[in-house]
Every structure is written in C-alpha cells, then in structure tokens.
CSV table of N, CA, C and O in Angstrom, one decimal:
chain,number,residue,atom,x,y,z
A,22,UNK,N,141.9,112.8,37.0
A,22,UNK,CA,143.4,112.4,37.3
A,22,UNK,C,143.4,112.7,38.7
A,22,UNK,O,143.2,113.1,39.5
A,23,UNK,N,145.4,112.5,38.2
A,23,UNK,CA,145.8,111.5,39.8
A,23,UNK,C,146.5,112.6,39.9
A,23,UNK,O,147.3,113.2,39.7
A,24,UNK,N,146.7,112.7,41.6
A,24,UNK,CA,146.6,114.3,42.8
A,24,UNK,C,148.1,114.1,42.9
A,24,UNK,O,148.9,112.7,43.7
A,25,UNK,N,149.7,114.8,42.2
A,25,UNK,CA,150.6,114.3,42.7
A,25,UNK,C,150.9,114.4,44.0
A,25,UNK,O,149.8,115.4,44.3
A,26,UNK,N,151.6,113.8,44.6
A,26,UNK,CA,152.1,112.9,46.3
A,26,UNK,C,153.4,114.8,45.7
A,26,UNK,O,154.1,114.2,45.9
A,27,UNK,N,152.9,115.4,47.5
A,27,UNK,CA,153.8,116.2,47.7
A,27,UNK,C,154.7,116.3,49.2
A,27,UNK,O,153.8,115.5,50.4
A,28,UNK,N,156.3,116.0,49.5
A,28,UNK,CA,156.6,115.6,50.6
A,28,UNK,C,156.4,117.3,51.2
A,28,UNK,O,157.0,118.4,50.8
A,29,UNK,N,156.6,117.5,52.4
A,29,UNK,CA,155.9,118.5,53.5
A,29,UNK,C,157.3,118.3,54.3
A,29,UNK,O,157.8,118.7,54.5
A,30,UNK,N,158.2,120.1,53.8
A,30,UNK,CA,159.6,119.9,54.8
A,30,UNK,C,158.9,120.9,56.0
A,30,UNK,O,157.5,121.5,55.9
A,31,UNK,N,158.9,120.1,56.8
A,31,UNK,CA,158.6,120.4,58.5
A,31,UNK,C,159.7,121.4,59.0
A,31,UNK,O,160.6,121.1,59.4
A,32,UNK,N,158.9,122.4,60.4
A,32,UNK,CA,159.7,123.4,60.4
A,32,UNK,C,160.9,122.6,62.0
A,32,UNK,O,160.5,121.5,62.6
A,33,UNK,N,162.0,122.8,61.4
A,33,UNK,CA,163.7,122.4,62.2
A,33,UNK,C,163.6,122.5,63.6
A,33,UNK,O,163.9,121.9,65.2
A,34,UNK,N,162.5,123.8,64.3
A,34,UNK,CA,162.3,124.2,65.4
A,34,UNK,C,161.7,123.8,66.6
A,34,UNK,O,161.7,122.6,67.2
A,35,UNK,N,160.2,123.1,65.9
A,35,UNK,CA,159.9,122.8,66.5
A,35,UNK,C,158.6,121.5,66.4
A,35,UNK,O,158.0,121.2,66.7
A,36,UNK,N,158.4,120.9,65.1
A,36,UNK,CA,158.6,119.8,64.7
A,36,UNK,C,157.8,120.3,63.2
A,36,UNK,O,156.7,118.7,63.1
A,37,UNK,N,156.7,120.5,64.0
A,37,UNK,CA,155.3,121.0,63.7
A,37,UNK,C,154.4,121.7,62.9
A,37,UNK,O,153.7,121.5,61.9
A,38,UNK,N,155.4,122.7,62.4
A,38,UNK,CA,154.7,124.0,61.2
A,38,UNK,C,155.3,123.7,59.9
A,38,UNK,O,156.0,122.8,60.2
A,39,UNK,N,154.4,123.6,59.4
A,39,UNK,CA,154.5,123.6,58.0
A,39,UNK,C,155.3,124.5,57.4
A,39,UNK,O,154.2,125.4,56.5
A,40,UNK,N,156.5,124.5,57.0
A,40,UNK,CA,157.2,125.8,56.1
A,40,UNK,C,157.5,125.7,54.5
A,40,UNK,O,156.9,126.5,54.1
A,41,UNK,N,157.2,124.6,53.5
A,41,UNK,CA,157.0,123.9,52.7
A,41,UNK,C,157.1,122.3,52.2
A,41,UNK,O,156.7,121.1,52.7
A,42,UNK,N,156.4,122.8,50.9
A,42,UNK,CA,155.9,121.1,50.5
A,42,UNK,C,157.5,121.4,48.8
A,42,UNK,O,157.6,122.7,48.2
A,43,UNK,N,157.6,119.8,49.5
A,43,UNK,CA,158.8,119.5,48.2
A,43,UNK,C,158.4,118.5,46.6
A,43,UNK,O,157.2,118.7,47.3
A,44,UNK,N,158.3,118.4,45.5
A,44,UNK,CA,157.9,118.5,45.6
A,44,UNK,C,158.0,116.2,45.0
A,44,UNK,O,159.1,115.9,45.7
A,45,UNK,N,156.9,115.8,44.6
A,45,UNK,CA,156.8,114.2,44.6
A,45,UNK,C,158.8,113.5,44.9
A,45,UNK,O,159.0,112.7,45.4
A,46,UNK,N,159.2,113.4,43.8
A,46,UNK,CA,160.4,112.9,43.0
A,46,UNK,C,161.9,113.0,44.1
A,46,UNK,O,162.7,113.4,43.3
A,47,UNK,N,161.6,114.6,44.4
A,47,UNK,CA,162.7,115.5,45.4
A,47,UNK,C,162.8,114.3,46.4
A,47,UNK,O,162.5,114.0,47.0
A,48,UNK,N,164.1,114.4,47.2
A,48,UNK,CA,165.0,114.3,47.2
A,48,UNK,C,164.5,114.8,49.1
A,48,UNK,O,166.0,115.6,48.7
A,49,UNK,N,164.8,114.6,50.3
A,49,UNK,CA,164.2,115.8,51.3
A,49,UNK,C,165.5,115.3,51.6
A,49,UNK,O,166.1,116.9,52.4
A,50,UNK,N,167.4,115.2,51.4
A,50,UNK,CA,168.5,115.2,51.7
A,50,UNK,C,169.1,116.7,50.9
A,50,UNK,O,169.7,117.0,51.3
A,51,UNK,N,168.3,116.7,49.6
A,51,UNK,CA,168.7,117.6,49.1
A,51,UNK,C,168.1,119.6,50.2
A,51,UNK,O,168.4,120.3,49.2
A,52,UNK,N,167.6,119.0,50.7
A,52,UNK,CA,166.4,120.7,51.2
A,52,UNK,C,167.6,119.7,52.3
A,52,UNK,O,167.5,119.4,53.3
A,53,UNK,N,167.8,121.1,53.5
A,53,UNK,CA,168.5,121.9,54.3
A,53,UNK,C,167.9,122.8,55.3
A,53,UNK,O,168.0,123.8,54.9
A,54,UNK,N,166.9,122.9,56.1
A,54,UNK,CA,166.4,123.9,57.0
A,54,UNK,C,166.8,124.2,58.0
A,54,UNK,O,167.8,123.3,59.3
A,55,UNK,N,166.9,125.2,58.4
A,55,UNK,CA,168.0,125.3,60.4
A,55,UNK,C,167.3,127.0,60.6
A,55,UNK,O,166.4,127.6,59.6
A,56,UNK,N,167.1,127.0,61.5
A,56,UNK,CA,167.1,128.0,62.3
A,56,UNK,C,168.0,129.0,62.2
A,56,UNK,O,169.0,129.3,62.4
A,57,UNK,N,167.3,130.3,61.8
A,57,UNK,CA,168.1,131.2,61.7
A,57,UNK,C,168.9,132.4,62.1
A,57,UNK,O,168.2,131.6,63.7
A,58,UNK,N,169.9,133.1,62.3
A,58,UNK,CA,170.2,133.3,63.4
A,58,UNK,C,171.8,134.2,63.5
A,58,UNK,O,172.5,134.6,63.6
A,59,UNK,N,172.3,133.0,62.3
A,59,UNK,CA,174.1,133.2,62.8
A,59,UNK,C,174.3,133.9,61.5
A,59,UNK,O,173.8,134.4,60.7
A,60,UNK,N,175.6,133.3,60.9
A,60,UNK,CA,176.0,134.4,59.7
A,60,UNK,C,175.8,133.1,58.2
A,60,UNK,O,176.1,133.1,57.4
A,61,UNK,N,175.1,132.4,58.9
A,61,UNK,CA,175.4,131.2,57.8
A,61,UNK,C,173.9,131.9,56.6
A,61,UNK,O,172.8,131.7,56.9
A,62,UNK,N,174.3,131.7,55.3
A,62,UNK,CA,173.4,132.7,54.6
A,62,UNK,C,172.3,130.5,54.1
A,62,UNK,O,172.4,130.0,54.2
A,63,UNK,N,171.0,131.6,53.5
A,63,UNK,CA,170.3,131.5,53.3
A,63,UNK,C,169.9,131.0,51.6
A,63,UNK,O,169.6,133.0,51.4
A,64,UNK,N,169.4,130.3,51.1
A,64,UNK,CA,168.8,130.4,49.4
A,64,UNK,C,167.0,131.3,50.2
A,64,UNK,O,166.6,132.1,49.0
A,65,UNK,N,166.7,130.5,51.3
A,65,UNK,CA,164.9,130.9,51.0
A,65,UNK,C,165.2,131.5,52.6
A,65,UNK,O,165.7,130.1,53.3
A,66,UNK,N,164.5,132.5,53.4
A,66,UNK,CA,163.8,131.8,54.8
A,66,UNK,C,162.2,132.3,54.5
A,66,UNK,O,162.1,133.0,53.9
A,67,UNK,N,162.0,131.7,55.9
A,67,UNK,CA,160.4,131.0,55.6
A,67,UNK,C,160.2,131.7,56.8
A,67,UNK,O,161.3,131.2,58.2
A,68,UNK,N,159.4,131.8,57.1
A,68,UNK,CA,159.0,131.9,58.6
A,68,UNK,C,157.5,130.6,59.4
A,68,UNK,O,157.4,130.7,58.1
A,69,UNK,N,157.9,129.9,60.5
A,69,UNK,CA,156.8,128.9,60.2
A,69,UNK,C,155.6,129.8,61.3
A,69,UNK,O,155.9,130.3,62.0
A,70,UNK,N,154.4,129.3,60.2
A,70,UNK,CA,153.7,129.2,60.5
A,70,UNK,C,152.3,129.0,62.8
A,70,UNK,O,152.5,129.3,62.9
A,71,UNK,N,153.9,128.3,63.2
A,71,UNK,CA,153.3,127.8,63.8
A,71,UNK,C,154.0,128.4,65.3
A,71,UNK,O,153.6,128.8,66.9
A,72,UNK,N,155.6,128.3,65.2
A,72,UNK,CA,155.9,128.7,66.0
A,72,UNK,C,156.3,130.4,66.0
A,72,UNK,O,157.3,131.2,66.9
A,73,UNK,N,156.6,130.7,64.6
A,73,UNK,CA,156.8,132.2,64.4
A,73,UNK,C,158.4,132.1,63.9
A,73,UNK,O,158.9,132.9,63.8
A,74,UNK,N,158.9,131.4,63.9
A,74,UNK,CA,160.8,131.6,64.1
A,74,UNK,C,161.2,131.6,62.9
A,74,UNK,O,160.2,130.7,61.3
A,75,UNK,N,162.4,132.4,62.3
A,75,UNK,CA,162.7,132.4,61.2
A,75,UNK,C,163.2,131.4,61.1
A,75,UNK,O,164.0,131.2,61.3
A,76,UNK,N,163.0,130.8,59.5
A,76,UNK,CA,164.2,129.2,59.0
A,76,UNK,C,164.5,129.2,57.4
A,76,UNK,O,164.1,130.2,57.0
A,77,UNK,N,166.2,129.0,57.5
A,77,UNK,CA,166.7,128.6,56.3
A,77,UNK,C,166.4,128.1,55.7
A,77,UNK,O,166.8,126.5,56.7
A,78,UNK,N,166.4,127.8,54.4
A,78,UNK,CA,166.5,126.3,53.5
A,78,UNK,C,167.5,126.6,52.5
A,78,UNK,O,167.5,127.9,52.2
A,79,UNK,N,168.1,126.3,52.7
A,79,UNK,CA,169.1,126.5,52.1
A,79,UNK,C,168.9,124.8,50.4
A,79,UNK,O,168.5,123.9,51.5
A,80,UNK,N,169.2,125.0,49.7
A,80,UNK,CA,169.2,123.7,48.6
A,80,UNK,C,170.4,123.1,47.6
A,80,UNK,O,171.2,123.6,47.3
A,81,UNK,N,170.6,122.4,48.8
A,81,UNK,CA,171.7,120.9,47.4
A,81,UNK,C,171.5,121.1,46.5
A,81,UNK,O,170.9,119.5,46.1
A,82,UNK,N,172.3,121.6,45.4
A,82,UNK,CA,172.4,120.8,44.1
A,82,UNK,C,172.9,119.9,44.2
A,82,UNK,O,174.3,119.3,45.0
A,83,UNK,N,172.3,118.6,42.9
A,83,UNK,CA,173.6,117.3,42.3
A,83,UNK,C,174.4,118.2,41.7
A,83,UNK,O,173.9,118.5,40.5
A,84,UNK,N,175.1,117.8,41.7
A,84,UNK,CA,176.5,117.9,41.1
A,84,UNK,C,176.8,116.4,39.4
A,84,UNK,O,176.9,115.3,40.1
A,85,UNK,N,176.7,117.0,38.6
A,85,UNK,CA,176.8,115.8,37.3
A,85,UNK,C,177.8,116.1,37.4
A,85,UNK,O,178.8,116.9,37.4
A,86,UNK,N,178.6,114.6,37.6
A,86,UNK,CA,180.5,114.1,37.5
A,86,UNK,C,181.0,114.1,36.2
A,86,UNK,O,179.2,114.7,34.6
A,87,UNK,N,181.7,115.2,35.8
A,87,UNK,CA,182.4,115.7,34.7
A,87,UNK,C,182.0,114.4,33.6
A,87,UNK,O,182.4,113.2,33.6
A,88,UNK,N,181.5,114.6,32.4
A,88,UNK,CA,182.8,113.7,31.6
A,88,UNK,C,183.7,113.8,30.8
A,88,UNK,O,183.7,115.6,30.2
A,89,UNK,N,184.2,112.8,30.5
A,89,UNK,CA,185.7,112.8,29.8
A,89,UNK,C,185.3,111.9,29.1
A,89,UNK,O,185.4,111.2,28.4
A,90,UNK,N,186.0,112.5,26.9
A,90,UNK,CA,185.1,112.4,26.2
A,90,UNK,C,187.0,112.4,25.5
A,90,UNK,O,187.8,112.9,25.0
A,91,UNK,N,186.8,111.0,25.2
A,91,UNK,CA,188.3,111.0,24.6
A,91,UNK,C,188.7,111.7,23.5
A,91,UNK,O,187.1,111.9,22.6
A,92,UNK,N,189.8,112.0,23.2
A,92,UNK,CA,189.5,112.7,21.7
A,92,UNK,C,190.5,112.1,20.8
A,92,UNK,O,192.1,111.4,21.3
A,93,UNK,N,190.9,111.7,19.9
A,93,UNK,CA,191.9,111.5,19.1
A,93,UNK,C,192.0,112.1,17.7
A,93,UNK,O,191.5,112.9,17.3
A,94,UNK,N,193.3,112.3,18.1
A,94,UNK,CA,194.4,112.6,16.9
A,94,UNK,C,194.4,112.9,15.6
A,94,UNK,O,194.9,111.0,15.1
A,95,UNK,N,194.2,113.8,14.9
A,95,UNK,CA,194.8,112.3,13.1
A,95,UNK,C,196.0,112.5,12.7
A,95,UNK,O,195.8,111.4,11.4
A,96,UNK,N,196.5,113.7,14.0
A,96,UNK,CA,198.6,113.2,12.7
A,96,UNK,C,198.9,112.7,14.0
A,96,UNK,O,199.0,113.1,15.1
A,97,UNK,N,199.7,111.6,13.9
A,97,UNK,CA,199.8,110.7,14.6
A,97,UNK,C,201.6,111.2,14.8
A,97,UNK,O,202.8,110.9,15.2
A,98,UNK,N,201.3,112.2,13.9
A,98,UNK,CA,203.4,112.0,13.5
A,98,UNK,C,203.0,113.8,14.8
A,98,UNK,O,203.1,115.3,14.2
A,99,UNK,N,204.1,113.7,15.6
A,99,UNK,CA,204.3,114.5,16.5
A,99,UNK,C,206.2,115.2,15.8
A,99,UNK,O,207.2,114.3,16.1
A,100,UNK,N,205.7,116.3,16.1
A,100,UNK,CA,207.0,117.0,15.8
A,100,UNK,C,208.4,117.1,16.8
A,100,UNK,O,207.6,117.2,17.7
C-alpha cells in the first residue's frame, strides 16, 4: 500500500519545529501560522516543540462562488 505524503507546517518563529501535518492534497496557502500574543483569533493553538512558543493557526476556507440559476416564469402575462 502506497503511503500518503503529508505536508509539514513549520513554526513561523524558529522555522524548525514541526507544528502540524497538512493533508497531501491541501494547499499550504490555506493555513496561516503566526506567533500568539495579540488579539488575533486563532482556530487552533499549538506549542512549538523546538522553541516552546505558542503558535496560532487559522484555516482559510475556500468559498465556492454562488450559482445563479435562471428561473423561468410560466405566466408571461404581468398584471
């Protein structure tokens, strides 16, 4: 069985610590890693195993474009 290759998310502070693994099909641009400390909200908070700093992770969800479906009017007479 072939093993799935995962992408590694590294610490933005020391750039050495392995914070998390992203799925092989995921775009790394979906994930934003930053040093915790401000009022910035995070989806996930992790601790770097190398430098010990808290790292916030936000996941940017892809938004699908809205689909506009044309509607047909059966009654063409407008009163």
